[in-house]
mmCIF file of C-alpha atoms and ligand atoms in Angstrom:
data_model
loop_
_atom_site.group_PDB
_atom_site.id
_atom_site.type_symbol
_atom_site.label_atom_id
_atom_site.label_comp_id
_atom_site.label_asym_id
_atom_site.label_seq_id
_atom_site.Cartn_x
_atom_site.Cartn_y
_atom_site.Cartn_z
ATOM 1 C CA MET A 1 1.812 1.441 2.323
ATOM 2 C CA LYS A 2 4.055 4.340 3.193
ATOM 3 C CA VAL A 3 4.996 5.229 6.925
ATOM 4 C CA ILE A 4 7.142 8.356 7.819
ATOM 5 C CA VAL A 5 7.679 8.798 11.776
ATOM 6 C CA PHE A 6 7.540 12.531 13.160
ATOM 7 C CA ARG A 7 8.865 12.663 16.390
ATOM 8 C CA LEU A 8 7.746 15.919 18.001
ATOM 9 C CA GLY A 9 9.382 18.352 20.145
ATOM 10 C CA HIS A 10 13.160 16.903 20.290
ATOM 11 C CA ARG A 11 14.633 17.980 23.424
ATOM 12 C CA ILE A 12 18.358 18.354 23.277
ATOM 13 C CA SER A 13 19.213 17.771 27.071
ATOM 14 C CA ARG A 14 16.984 15.017 27.862
ATOM 15 C CA ASP A 15 15.732 13.180 24.693
ATOM 16 C CA HIS A 16 18.551 11.906 22.861
ATOM 17 C CA ARG A 17 18.137 8.004 24.029
ATOM 18 C CA ILE A 18 14.335 8.113 23.410
ATOM 19 C CA SER A 19 14.512 9.997 20.273
ATOM 20 C CA THR A 20 17.407 7.963 19.108
ATOM 21 C CA HIS A 21 15.084 5.049 19.949
ATOM 22 C CA CYS A 22 11.949 5.933 17.954
ATOM 23 C CA GLY A 23 14.404 6.347 15.119
ATOM 24 C CA LEU A 24 15.308 2.652 15.341
ATOM 25 C CA VAL A 25 12.051 1.154 16.432
ATOM 26 C CA ALA A 26 10.702 3.028 12.814
ATOM 27 C CA ARG A 27 13.140 1.520 10.773
ATOM 28 C CA ALA A 28 13.030 -1.997 12.227
ATOM 29 C CA LEU A 29 9.697 -1.957 12.329
ATOM 30 C CA GLY A 30 8.587 -1.122 8.463
ATOM 31 C CA ALA A 31 8.674 2.676 8.655
ATOM 32 C CA ASP A 32 9.811 4.434 5.720
ATOM 33 C CA GLY A 33 11.421 7.347 7.293
ATOM 34 C CA ILE A 34 11.614 9.974 10.637
ATOM 35 C CA VAL A 35 11.761 13.522 10.743
ATOM 36 C CA TYR A 36 12.417 15.288 14.079
ATOM 37 C CA SER A 37 11.296 18.517 15.048
ATOM 38 C CA GLY A 38 12.425 20.585 18.742
ATOM 39 C CA ASP A 39 15.588 21.161 19.363
ATOM 40 C CA GLN A 40 18.055 20.747 16.671
ATOM 41 C CA ASP A 41 20.391 17.266 17.409
ATOM 42 C CA GLN A 42 22.651 16.184 14.529
ATOM 43 C CA ALA A 43 23.753 13.320 16.677
ATOM 44 C CA ILE A 44 20.623 12.191 17.077
ATOM 45 C CA LEU A 45 20.488 11.914 12.998
ATOM 46 C CA ASP A 46 24.368 10.386 13.017
ATOM 47 C CA SER A 47 22.916 7.885 15.159
ATOM 48 C CA VAL A 48 19.510 6.684 13.436
ATOM 49 C CA THR A 49 21.484 7.157 9.764
ATOM 50 C CA ARG A 50 24.704 4.845 11.325
ATOM 51 C CA VAL A 51 22.670 1.963 12.053
ATOM 52 C CA ARG A 52 20.864 2.382 8.818
ATOM 53 C CA GLU A 53 24.624 2.575 6.961
ATOM 54 C CA ASP A 54 25.211 -0.790 9.207
ATOM 55 C CA TRP A 55 21.743 -2.573 8.495
ATOM 56 C CA GLY A 56 20.737 -1.781 5.389
ATOM 57 C CA GLY A 57 17.555 -0.728 4.082
ATOM 58 C CA LYS A 58 16.208 2.367 2.616
ATOM 59 C CA PHE A 59 15.698 4.547 5.463
ATOM 60 C CA SER A 60 15.093 8.462 5.309
ATOM 61 C CA VAL A 61 16.272 10.750 8.660
ATOM 62 C CA ALA A 62 15.141 14.752 8.620
ATOM 63 C CA TYR A 63 15.114 17.547 10.719
ATOM 64 C CA GLU A 64 12.851 20.644 10.345
ATOM 65 C CA LYS A 65 12.228 23.202 12.564
ATOM 66 C CA SER A 66 8.610 23.920 12.381
ATOM 67 C CA TRP A 67 6.816 20.934 13.659
ATOM 68 C CA LYS A 68 3.688 22.535 11.921
ATOM 69 C CA LYS A 69 5.439 22.849 8.849
ATOM 70 C CA VAL A 70 6.286 18.792 8.869
ATOM 71 C CA VAL A 71 2.588 18.876 9.139
ATOM 72 C CA LYS A 72 1.548 20.853 6.551
ATOM 73 C CA ASP A 73 4.087 19.656 3.754
ATOM 74 C CA TYR A 74 2.762 16.324 4.802
ATOM 75 C CA LYS A 75 -0.758 16.859 4.355
ATOM 76 C CA ARG A 76 -0.185 18.293 0.969
ATOM 77 C CA LYS A 77 1.708 15.255 -0.276
ATOM 78 C CA GLY A 78 -1.218 13.185 0.416
ATOM 79 C CA TYR A 79 -0.408 12.091 3.498
ATOM 80 C CA THR A 80 -3.149 10.900 6.069
ATOM 81 C CA ILE A 81 -1.861 12.360 9.671
ATOM 82 C CA VAL A 82 -2.460 10.163 12.907
ATOM 83 C CA HIS A 83 -1.214 11.445 16.045
ATOM 84 C CA LEU A 84 -0.576 8.977 18.857
ATOM 85 C CA THR A 85 -1.784 9.951 21.869
ATOM 86 C CA MET A 86 -3.534 8.372 25.139
ATOM 87 C CA TYR A 87 -6.498 10.558 24.427
ATOM 88 C CA GLY A 88 -7.451 9.219 21.375
ATOM 89 C CA MET A 89 -9.404 6.491 19.879
ATOM 90 C CA PRO A 90 -8.669 3.070 20.151
ATOM 91 C CA VAL A 91 -6.195 2.031 17.855
ATOM 92 C CA GLN A 92 -8.215 -1.486 17.098
ATOM 93 C CA LYS A 93 -11.096 0.420 15.954
ATOM 94 C CA LYS A 94 -9.194 2.948 13.339
ATOM 95 C CA LEU A 95 -6.348 0.551 12.041
ATOM 96 C CA SER A 96 -8.852 -1.231 8.576
ATOM 97 C CA GLY A 97 -9.753 2.681 8.112
ATOM 98 C CA LEU A 98 -5.896 3.318 8.416
ATOM 99 C CA ARG A 99 -4.845 0.729 6.311
ATOM 100 C CA ARG A 100 -6.885 2.183 3.296
ATOM 101 C CA LYS A 101 -5.388 5.214 3.077
ATOM 102 C CA GLY A 102 -1.791 4.476 1.599
ATOM 103 C CA LYS A 103 0.131 7.169 3.237
ATOM 104 C CA LEU A 104 0.404 8.057 6.797
ATOM 105 C CA LEU A 105 2.352 10.522 8.663
ATOM 106 C CA VAL A 106 2.401 8.978 12.467
ATOM 107 C CA VAL A 107 3.293 11.391 15.123
ATOM 108 C CA VAL A 108 4.984 10.685 18.825
ATOM 109 C CA GLY A 109 5.264 13.417 21.006
ATOM 110 C CA GLY A 110 7.382 14.348 23.351
ATOM 111 C CA GLU A 111 6.179 15.790 26.883
ATOM 112 C CA LYS A 112 3.701 18.503 26.087
ATOM 113 C CA VAL A 113 1.673 18.326 22.348
ATOM 114 C CA PRO A 114 1.217 21.643 21.363
ATOM 115 C CA TRP A 115 -3.141 21.552 21.620
ATOM 116 C CA GLU A 116 -2.657 22.350 17.958
ATOM 117 C CA MET A 117 -1.421 18.965 17.040
ATOM 118 C CA TYR A 118 -4.863 17.522 18.105
ATOM 119 C CA GLU A 119 -6.386 19.669 15.797
ATOM 120 C CA MET A 120 -4.090 19.641 12.591
ATOM 121 C CA ALA A 121 -3.949 15.630 12.930
ATOM 122 C CA ASP A 122 -6.918 13.662 10.603
ATOM 123 C CA PHE A 123 -6.895 10.926 13.972
ATOM 124 C CA ASN A 124 -5.748 10.633 17.301
ATOM 125 C CA VAL A 125 -5.233 7.254 18.268
ATOM 126 C CA ALA A 126 -4.683 5.741 21.277
ATOM 127 C CA VAL A 127 -2.602 2.801 22.207
ATOM 128 C CA THR A 128 -5.070 2.046 24.981
ATOM 129 C CA SER A 129 -6.237 5.379 27.063
ATOM 130 C CA GLN A 130 -2.876 4.735 29.457
ATOM 131 C CA PRO A 131 -0.044 7.089 29.771
ATOM 132 C CA HIS A 132 3.078 5.056 29.170
ATOM 133 C CA SER A 133 5.730 6.015 25.988
ATOM 134 C CA GLU A 134 6.269 7.468 23.022
ATOM 135 C CA ILE A 135 8.573 4.408 21.889
ATOM 136 C CA ALA A 136 5.787 1.654 22.879
ATOM 137 C CA ALA A 137 3.046 3.416 21.065
ATOM 138 C CA LEU A 138 5.260 3.507 17.809
ATOM 139 C CA ALA A 139 6.150 -0.186 18.196
ATOM 140 C CA VAL A 140 2.709 -1.401 19.199
ATOM 141 C CA PHE A 141 1.203 0.896 16.346
ATOM 142 C CA LEU A 142 3.399 -0.122 13.529
ATOM 143 C CA ASP A 143 3.440 -3.874 14.128
ATOM 144 C CA ARG A 144 -0.910 -3.627 13.805
ATOM 145 C CA ILE A 145 -0.587 -1.330 10.881
ATOM 146 C CA PHE A 146 1.358 -3.884 8.916
ATOM 147 C CA PHE A 147 -0.358 -7.156 10.548
ATOM 148 C CA SER A 148 3.462 -8.401 11.757
ATOM 149 C CA LYS A 149 4.747 -8.856 8.071
ATOM 150 C CA GLU A 150 7.668 -6.017 9.113
ATOM 151 C CA LEU A 151 9.208 -8.870 11.312
ATOM 152 C CA ASP A 152 9.816 -10.791 8.237
ATOM 153 C CA LYS A 153 11.381 -7.608 6.642
ATOM 154 C CA LYS A 154 14.620 -8.069 4.572
ATOM 155 C CA PHE A 155 16.818 -4.955 4.672
ATOM 156 C CA SER A 156 19.028 -4.496 0.966
ATOM 157 C CA ARG A 157 22.552 -3.840 1.168
ATOM 158 C CA ALA A 158 23.307 -4.271 4.674
ATOM 159 C CA LYS A 159 26.912 -4.330 5.791
ATOM 160 C CA LYS A 160 26.371 -6.743 8.702
ATOM 161 C CA THR A 161 23.574 -9.080 9.313
ATOM 162 C CA VAL A 162 22.361 -11.711 11.888
ATOM 163 C CA ILE A 163 21.926 -15.026 12.026
ATOM 164 C CA PRO A 164 19.665 -16.275 14.193
ATOM 165 C CA GLN A 165 21.100 -18.394 17.076
ATOM 166 C CA GLU A 166 19.178 -20.606 19.985
ATOM 167 C CA ARG A 167 21.868 -19.676 21.869
ATOM 168 C CA GLY A 168 24.998 -16.896 21.043
ATOM 169 C CA LYS A 169 25.854 -14.314 18.447
ATOM 170 C CA LYS A 170 26.265 -14.646 14.883
ATOM 171 C CA VAL A 171 26.610 -11.628 12.775
ATOM 172 C CA ILE A 172 27.933 -11.866 9.055
ATOM 173 C CA GLY A 173 29.899 -8.442 7.993
ATOM 174 C CA LYS A 174 32.109 -5.867 9.007
HETATM 175 N N1 SAM B 1 1.028 13.580 28.573
HETATM 176 C C1 SAM B 1 1.417 13.703 27.721
HETATM 177 C C2 SAM B 1 0.508 13.545 26.046
HETATM 178 O O1 SAM B 1 -0.638 12.394 25.490
HETATM 179 O O2 SAM B 1 0.360 14.636 25.460
HETATM 180 C C3 SAM B 1 2.300 12.210 27.092
HETATM 181 C C4 SAM B 1 3.544 12.312 27.125
HETATM 182 S S1 SAM B 1 4.175 10.901 26.362
HETATM 183 C C5 SAM B 1 5.490 11.225 27.367
HETATM 184 C C6 SAM B 1 5.206 11.093 25.025
HETATM 185 C C7 SAM B 1 4.192 10.605 23.671
HETATM 186 O O3 SAM B 1 4.325 9.343 23.784
HETATM 187 C C8 SAM B 1 2.737 11.041 23.464
HETATM 188 O O4 SAM B 1 3.208 12.342 23.009
HETATM 189 C C9 SAM B 1 2.305 10.128 22.965
HETATM 190 O O5 SAM B 1 2.934 9.960 21.188
HETATM 191 C C10 SAM B 1 2.827 8.679 23.391
HETATM 192 N N2 SAM B 1 2.020 7.796 23.889
HETATM 193 C C11 SAM B 1 2.144 7.901 25.482
HETATM 194 N N3 SAM B 1 1.099 7.247 25.635
HETATM 195 C C12 SAM B 1 0.609 6.801 24.846
HETATM 196 C C13 SAM B 1 -1.297 6.046 24.312
HETATM 197 N N4 SAM B 1 -1.298 5.291 25.945
HETATM 198 N N5 SAM B 1 -1.580 5.721 23.288
HETATM 199 C C14 SAM B 1 -0.360 6.174 22.115
HETATM 200 N N6 SAM B 1 0.384 7.221 22.454
HETATM 201 C C15 SAM B 1 0.957 7.492 23.603
#
């Protein structure tokens, strides 16, 4: 399964940490890349790219000004558009159908999501119907869609790798 995350409506003044974390969570939990829209913010792209360069794996990082263009382009490429929103249908009822789709663009919003996003999505999916966070919604969605198998993912060409320890920190590489 191919999964690209789309972080909609990044705001340069307020969302630095949360948008960076969307990228880091997407990469760590098995997605193939992230696209950002909203304010253009090279620092976000650089932060996520730097993590990929140090810790390995293939993970694309891109920016596109027009969110509609992203959705239309991915639809044209055969992706199913899954918009994560508290107002959508329960994720647990949608997973098996979504796993059969093969290519997903998983959209997470910011403060205000344009109404057309709900219309353009193939699926509006809720990770509970309670308000919380794009990072949490994304993490739960990815873990469910991949049956937790992403927890064992190996990252190729890593400069740094953690050797898990009961206590302390062990990292090989530089
Ligand atoms: N009222 C906003 C809305 O849903 O349009 C909530 C914005 S919330 C701070 C930012 C993003 O987190 C949302 O756009 C959505 O992608 C995600 N999110 C928050 N709660 C969610 C939930 N229960 N299920 C799925 N996604 C959620």
